[in-house]
mmCIF file of C-alpha atoms in Angstrom:
data_model
loop_
_atom_site.group_PDB
_atom_site.id
_atom_site.type_symbol
_atom_site.label_atom_id
_atom_site.label_comp_id
_atom_site.label_asym_id
_atom_site.label_seq_id
_atom_site.Cartn_x
_atom_site.Cartn_y
_atom_site.Cartn_z
ATOM 1 C CA MET A 1 -7.928 -17.323 0.094
ATOM 2 C CA PHE A 2 -9.003 -14.049 -1.539
ATOM 3 C CA ASN A 3 -11.105 -14.178 -4.715
ATOM 4 C CA ILE A 4 -9.720 -11.723 -7.284
ATOM 5 C CA LEU A 5 -11.894 -11.003 -10.324
ATOM 6 C CA VAL A 6 -9.794 -10.155 -13.400
ATOM 7 C CA VAL A 7 -11.779 -8.419 -16.160
ATOM 8 C CA GLU A 8 -9.692 -8.211 -19.319
ATOM 9 C CA ASP A 9 -10.640 -8.737 -22.971
ATOM 10 C CA ASP A 10 -7.090 -9.530 -24.091
ATOM 11 C CA ARG A 11 -6.587 -13.275 -23.584
ATOM 12 C CA ASN A 12 -2.803 -13.157 -23.123
ATOM 13 C CA THR A 13 -2.977 -10.360 -20.553
ATOM 14 C CA ARG A 14 -5.779 -12.154 -18.735
ATOM 15 C CA LYS A 15 -3.798 -15.385 -18.581
ATOM 16 C CA LEU A 16 -0.687 -13.575 -17.360
ATOM 17 C CA MET A 17 -2.567 -11.856 -14.525
ATOM 18 C CA GLU A 18 -4.180 -15.151 -13.601
ATOM 19 C CA ALA A 19 -0.785 -16.871 -13.378
ATOM 20 C CA VAL A 20 0.755 -14.071 -11.298
ATOM 21 C CA LEU A 21 -2.164 -14.078 -8.847
ATOM 22 C CA LEU A 22 -2.057 -17.866 -8.518
ATOM 23 C CA GLN A 23 1.654 -17.707 -7.753
ATOM 24 C CA GLU A 24 0.849 -15.337 -4.868
ATOM 25 C CA HIS A 25 -1.796 -17.773 -3.545
ATOM 26 C CA PHE A 26 -4.811 -15.729 -4.584
ATOM 27 C CA ASN A 27 -7.838 -17.310 -6.270
ATOM 28 C CA PRO A 28 -8.222 -15.556 -9.654
ATOM 29 C CA ILE A 29 -11.592 -15.561 -11.411
ATOM 30 C CA THR A 30 -11.422 -14.342 -14.997
ATOM 31 C CA ALA A 31 -13.964 -12.485 -17.115
ATOM 32 C CA GLN A 32 -13.636 -11.619 -20.797
ATOM 33 C CA ASN A 33 -15.587 -8.367 -20.562
ATOM 34 C CA GLY A 34 -17.748 -6.227 -18.317
ATOM 35 C CA GLN A 35 -20.971 -8.137 -18.891
ATOM 36 C CA HIS A 36 -19.239 -11.431 -18.151
ATOM 37 C CA ALA A 37 -17.999 -9.901 -14.882
ATOM 38 C CA LEU A 38 -21.524 -8.848 -13.903
ATOM 39 C CA ASP A 39 -22.749 -12.378 -14.555
ATOM 40 C CA ILE A 40 -19.982 -13.837 -12.382
ATOM 41 C CA LEU A 41 -20.767 -11.470 -9.521
ATOM 42 C CA GLU A 42 -24.322 -12.755 -9.381
ATOM 43 C CA GLU A 43 -22.958 -16.197 -8.529
ATOM 44 C CA GLN A 44 -19.662 -15.695 -6.690
ATOM 45 C CA HIS A 45 -18.202 -13.645 -3.839
ATOM 46 C CA VAL A 46 -15.344 -11.368 -4.888
ATOM 47 C CA ASP A 47 -12.854 -9.628 -2.579
ATOM 48 C CA LEU A 48 -11.216 -7.376 -5.184
ATOM 49 C CA MET A 49 -11.555 -6.636 -8.891
ATOM 50 C CA ILE A 50 -8.872 -5.794 -11.435
ATOM 51 C CA THR A 51 -10.425 -4.381 -14.593
ATOM 52 C CA ASP A 52 -9.302 -3.065 -17.943
ATOM 53 C CA ILE A 53 -11.061 0.097 -19.154
ATOM 54 C CA MET A 54 -11.272 -0.251 -22.951
ATOM 55 C CA MET A 55 -13.511 -3.281 -23.507
ATOM 56 C CA PRO A 56 -16.376 -3.908 -25.943
ATOM 57 C CA GLY A 57 -19.871 -3.533 -24.565
ATOM 58 C CA VAL A 58 -19.646 -2.688 -20.853
ATOM 59 C CA ASP A 59 -16.299 -0.901 -20.447
ATOM 60 C CA GLY A 60 -14.361 -0.534 -17.192
ATOM 61 C CA TYR A 61 -15.876 2.843 -16.335
ATOM 62 C CA SER A 62 -19.431 1.611 -16.813
ATOM 63 C CA LEU A 63 -18.717 -1.649 -14.982
ATOM 64 C CA THR A 64 -17.289 0.178 -11.976
ATOM 65 C CA SER A 65 -20.134 2.695 -11.917
ATOM 66 C CA GLN A 66 -22.770 -0.053 -12.061
ATOM 67 C CA LEU A 67 -21.126 -1.995 -9.249
ATOM 68 C CA ARG A 68 -20.869 1.030 -6.971
ATOM 69 C CA ASP A 69 -24.486 1.970 -7.689
ATOM 70 C CA ALA A 70 -25.508 -1.579 -6.800
ATOM 71 C CA GLY A 71 -23.724 -1.382 -3.443
ATOM 72 C CA TYR A 72 -20.598 -3.428 -4.157
ATOM 73 C CA ASP A 73 -17.832 -1.947 -2.019
ATOM 74 C CA PHE A 74 -14.888 -4.257 -2.679
ATOM 75 C CA PRO A 75 -11.666 -2.563 -3.892
ATOM 76 C CA ILE A 76 -11.307 -1.978 -7.623
ATOM 77 C CA LEU A 77 -7.975 -1.602 -9.419
ATOM 78 C CA MET A 78 -8.181 -0.195 -12.944
ATOM 79 C CA VAL A 79 -5.466 -1.292 -15.355
ATOM 80 C CA THR A 80 -5.319 0.562 -18.674
ATOM 81 C CA ALA A 81 -3.206 2.041 -21.423
ATOM 82 C CA LYS A 82 -4.986 5.383 -20.917
ATOM 83 C CA GLU A 83 -2.664 7.561 -18.879
ATOM 84 C CA ALA A 84 -4.101 11.058 -19.288
ATOM 85 C CA ILE A 85 -5.096 12.827 -16.073
ATOM 86 C CA LYS A 86 -8.687 13.212 -17.334
ATOM 87 C CA ASP A 87 -8.934 9.432 -17.747
ATOM 88 C CA LYS A 88 -7.657 8.798 -14.236
ATOM 89 C CA ARG A 89 -10.025 11.437 -12.871
ATOM 90 C CA LYS A 90 -12.964 9.749 -14.565
ATOM 91 C CA GLY A 91 -11.906 6.418 -13.075
ATOM 92 C CA PHE A 92 -11.832 7.794 -9.548
ATOM 93 C CA ILE A 93 -15.124 9.618 -10.032
ATOM 94 C CA VAL A 94 -16.949 6.406 -10.980
ATOM 95 C CA GLY A 95 -15.479 4.622 -7.967
ATOM 96 C CA THR A 96 -12.139 2.961 -8.609
ATOM 97 C CA ASP A 97 -9.694 2.722 -5.700
ATOM 98 C CA ASP A 98 -6.432 2.582 -7.625
ATOM 99 C CA TYR A 99 -5.072 2.906 -11.137
ATOM 100 C CA MET A 100 -2.191 1.256 -13.029
ATOM 101 C CA ILE A 101 -0.852 1.976 -16.512
ATOM 102 C CA LYS A 102 -0.074 -0.767 -19.012
ATOM 103 C CA PRO A 103 2.276 -2.491 -19.521
ATOM 104 C CA VAL A 104 1.743 -3.679 -15.959
ATOM 105 C CA ASP A 105 4.676 -4.405 -13.704
ATOM 106 C CA GLU A 106 3.714 -7.731 -12.106
ATOM 107 C CA GLU A 107 5.393 -7.053 -8.763
ATOM 108 C CA GLU A 108 3.785 -3.615 -8.491
ATOM 109 C CA MET A 109 0.375 -5.084 -9.284
ATOM 110 C CA ILE A 110 0.678 -7.600 -6.450
ATOM 111 C CA LEU A 111 1.835 -4.902 -4.034
ATOM 112 C CA ARG A 112 -1.168 -2.743 -4.959
ATOM 113 C CA VAL A 113 -3.568 -5.673 -4.628
ATOM 114 C CA LYS A 114 -2.247 -6.506 -1.160
ATOM 115 C CA ALA A 115 -2.403 -2.866 -0.081
ATOM 116 C CA LEU A 116 -6.008 -2.507 -1.298
ATOM 117 C CA LEU A 117 -7.096 -5.702 0.485
ATOM 118 C CA ARG A 118 -5.439 -4.607 3.706
ATOM 119 C CA ARG A 119 -6.982 -1.146 3.489
ATOM 120 C CA ALA A 120 -10.449 -2.614 2.856
ATOM 121 C CA LYS A 121 -10.138 -4.817 5.946
ATOM 122 C CA ILE A 122 -9.139 -1.849 8.088
ATOM 123 C CA VAL A 123 -12.022 0.288 6.783
ATOM 124 C CA ASN A 124 -14.636 -2.435 7.200
ATOM 125 C CA GLU A 125 -13.627 -3.362 10.728
ATOM 126 C CA HIS A 126 -12.866 0.206 11.850
ATOM 127 C CA LYS A 127 -9.851 -1.087 13.703
ATOM 128 C CA LEU A 128 -6.213 -1.811 13.041
ATOM 129 C CA THR A 129 -4.444 -4.683 14.800
ATOM 130 C CA PHE A 130 -0.832 -5.830 14.831
ATOM 131 C CA GLY A 131 0.787 -7.901 17.549
ATOM 132 C CA ASN A 132 -0.787 -7.018 20.899
ATOM 133 C CA VAL A 133 -1.750 -3.511 19.750
ATOM 134 C CA THR A 134 -5.189 -2.521 18.449
ATOM 135 C CA LEU A 135 -6.344 0.923 17.324
ATOM 136 C CA HIS A 136 -10.131 1.354 17.683
ATOM 137 C CA TYR A 137 -11.215 4.026 15.190
ATOM 138 C CA ASP A 138 -14.703 4.673 16.587
ATOM 139 C CA SER A 139 -13.542 5.226 20.173
ATOM 140 C CA LEU A 140 -10.173 6.877 19.411
ATOM 141 C CA THR A 141 -8.462 4.356 21.685
ATOM 142 C CA VAL A 142 -5.247 2.365 21.496
ATOM 143 C CA SER A 143 -5.154 -0.892 23.433
ATOM 144 C CA ARG A 144 -2.247 -3.147 24.296
ATOM 145 C CA GLY A 145 -2.991 -6.237 26.290
ATOM 146 C CA GLN A 146 -5.207 -5.129 29.167
ATOM 147 C CA SER A 147 -4.321 -1.425 28.967
ATOM 148 C CA ARG A 148 -6.305 1.063 26.910
ATOM 149 C CA THR A 149 -5.521 4.712 26.138
ATOM 150 C CA THR A 150 -7.892 7.273 24.639
ATOM 151 C CA LEU A 151 -6.124 9.816 22.444
ATOM 152 C CA PRO A 152 -7.083 13.338 21.408
ATOM 153 C CA GLN A 153 -8.792 13.175 18.031
ATOM 154 C CA LYS A 154 -5.992 14.610 15.869
ATOM 155 C CA GLU A 155 -3.325 12.489 17.562
ATOM 156 C CA PHE A 156 -5.361 9.343 16.991
ATOM 157 C CA TYR A 157 -6.097 10.110 13.331
ATOM 158 C CA LEU A 158 -2.434 10.875 12.733
ATOM 159 C CA LEU A 159 -1.292 7.626 14.336
ATOM 160 C CA TYR A 160 -3.995 5.616 12.544
ATOM 161 C CA LYS A 161 -2.983 7.079 9.198
ATOM 162 C CA LEU A 162 0.699 6.276 9.633
ATOM 163 C CA LEU A 163 0.136 2.760 10.968
ATOM 164 C CA SER A 164 -2.387 1.956 8.224
ATOM 165 C CA TYR A 165 0.426 2.339 5.684
ATOM 166 C CA PRO A 166 3.585 1.060 7.426
ATOM 167 C CA GLY A 167 6.756 1.987 5.601
ATOM 168 C CA THR A 168 5.038 4.685 3.525
ATOM 169 C CA ILE A 169 6.540 8.169 3.819
ATOM 170 C CA PHE A 170 4.054 11.011 4.269
ATOM 171 C CA THR A 171 5.082 14.652 3.985
ATOM 172 C CA ARG A 172 3.955 17.121 6.631
ATOM 173 C CA LEU A 173 1.788 18.816 4.000
ATOM 174 C CA GLN A 174 0.043 15.538 3.135
ATOM 175 C CA LEU A 175 -0.701 14.859 6.777
ATOM 176 C CA MET A 176 -1.850 18.432 7.387
ATOM 177 C CA GLU A 177 -4.316 18.321 4.494
ATOM 178 C CA GLU A 178 -5.749 14.929 5.430
ATOM 179 C CA ILE A 179 -5.937 15.268 9.233
ATOM 180 C CA TRP A 180 -6.526 19.008 9.645
ATOM 181 C CA GLY A 181 -8.086 19.786 6.260
ATOM 182 C CA VAL A 182 -6.923 21.879 3.314
ATOM 183 C CA ASP A 183 -8.421 25.062 4.770
ATOM 184 C CA THR A 184 -6.716 24.835 8.150
ATOM 185 C CA GLN A 185 -4.990 27.916 9.508
ATOM 186 C CA SER A 186 -2.347 25.796 11.239
ATOM 187 C CA ASP A 187 1.098 25.342 9.708
ATOM 188 C CA ASP A 188 3.000 22.103 9.233
ATOM 189 C CA HIS A 189 4.785 22.610 12.574
ATOM 190 C CA THR A 190 1.526 21.355 14.111
ATOM 191 C CA VAL A 191 2.267 17.907 12.644
ATOM 192 C CA SER A 192 5.712 17.884 14.271
ATOM 193 C CA VAL A 193 4.183 18.779 17.634
ATOM 194 C CA HIS A 194 1.649 15.952 17.429
ATOM 195 C CA ILE A 195 4.313 13.486 16.297
ATOM 196 C CA GLY A 196 6.346 14.487 19.353
ATOM 197 C CA ARG A 197 3.376 13.840 21.646
ATOM 198 C CA LEU A 198 2.774 10.422 20.104
ATOM 199 C CA ARG A 199 6.414 9.487 20.587
ATOM 200 C CA GLU A 200 6.236 10.522 24.241
ATOM 201 C CA ARG A 201 3.118 8.426 24.796
ATOM 202 C CA PHE A 202 4.437 5.298 23.153
ATOM 203 C CA TYR A 203 8.195 5.579 23.576
ATOM 204 C CA ASP A 204 8.381 2.251 25.445
ATOM 205 C CA TRP A 205 6.118 0.284 23.084
ATOM 206 C CA PRO A 206 8.351 -1.995 20.982
ATOM 207 C CA GLU A 207 5.553 -2.892 18.539
ATOM 208 C CA PHE A 208 5.919 0.265 16.442
ATOM 209 C CA GLU A 209 7.816 3.506 16.036
ATOM 210 C CA ILE A 210 7.398 6.718 14.097
ATOM 211 C CA VAL A 211 10.506 7.553 12.085
ATOM 212 C CA THR A 212 11.488 10.963 10.760
ATOM 213 C CA ILE A 213 12.747 10.898 7.175
ATOM 214 C CA ARG A 214 14.961 13.945 6.951
ATOM 215 C CA GLY A 215 13.793 16.438 4.351
ATOM 216 C CA LEU A 216 10.688 14.387 3.514
ATOM 217 C CA GLY A 217 8.368 13.640 6.419
ATOM 218 C CA TYR A 218 7.434 10.651 8.564
ATOM 219 C CA LYS A 219 6.749 6.959 8.318
ATOM 220 C CA ALA A 220 5.588 4.289 10.761
ATOM 221 C CA VAL A 221 7.570 1.090 11.233
ATOM 222 C CA ILE A 222 5.830 -1.968 12.666
ATOM 223 C CA ASN A 223 8.100 -4.426 14.458
ATOM 224 C CA GLU A 224 6.508 -7.856 14.001
ATOM 225 C CA GLU A 225 8.832 -9.781 16.304
#
């Protein structure tokens, strides 16, 4: 069971988040403010933190900055009424991983928590596994059962990106900027070419497929059965 630290000075909001997390079989640990959270972290392991920003004493920005400086690398989700771009930018600069605006949609919060936990696991292990398929980030290889295939770097990064976020649609421009870099001289047709190569390589693998979303881009679909 994942330990989720909820840092929120409003009692009703704190209780609501606690109830929602419990319903999803997480183990919520609540803190009334930033200093209380720091005290808890000295005693307990935490897998993810949800924190408000505007709190007396140690606010969410300061709390996040202190934790990152101290080497804590668990995912942090900031939840706040502050929705200006400058406020979000400050949050990401100090080390948050995601950002939600109040009033919080409970279902969206759970989806974001699950996505952050999954992403953290992938990053920490440097591999992605589903069914019989494993992508090994450090060696650029894809294994399935006893077989193992080493991919060209860009093909592997493209596949790893798509499969890390199954069901999420990425535009060609997004993929170009992340895989090839914002200063690349290649055009977005390069993405289509690499997608085509990946489909040729794995056309007979039932575990996953890369789907074209007409007019938008691509998404990966993982078939669990």
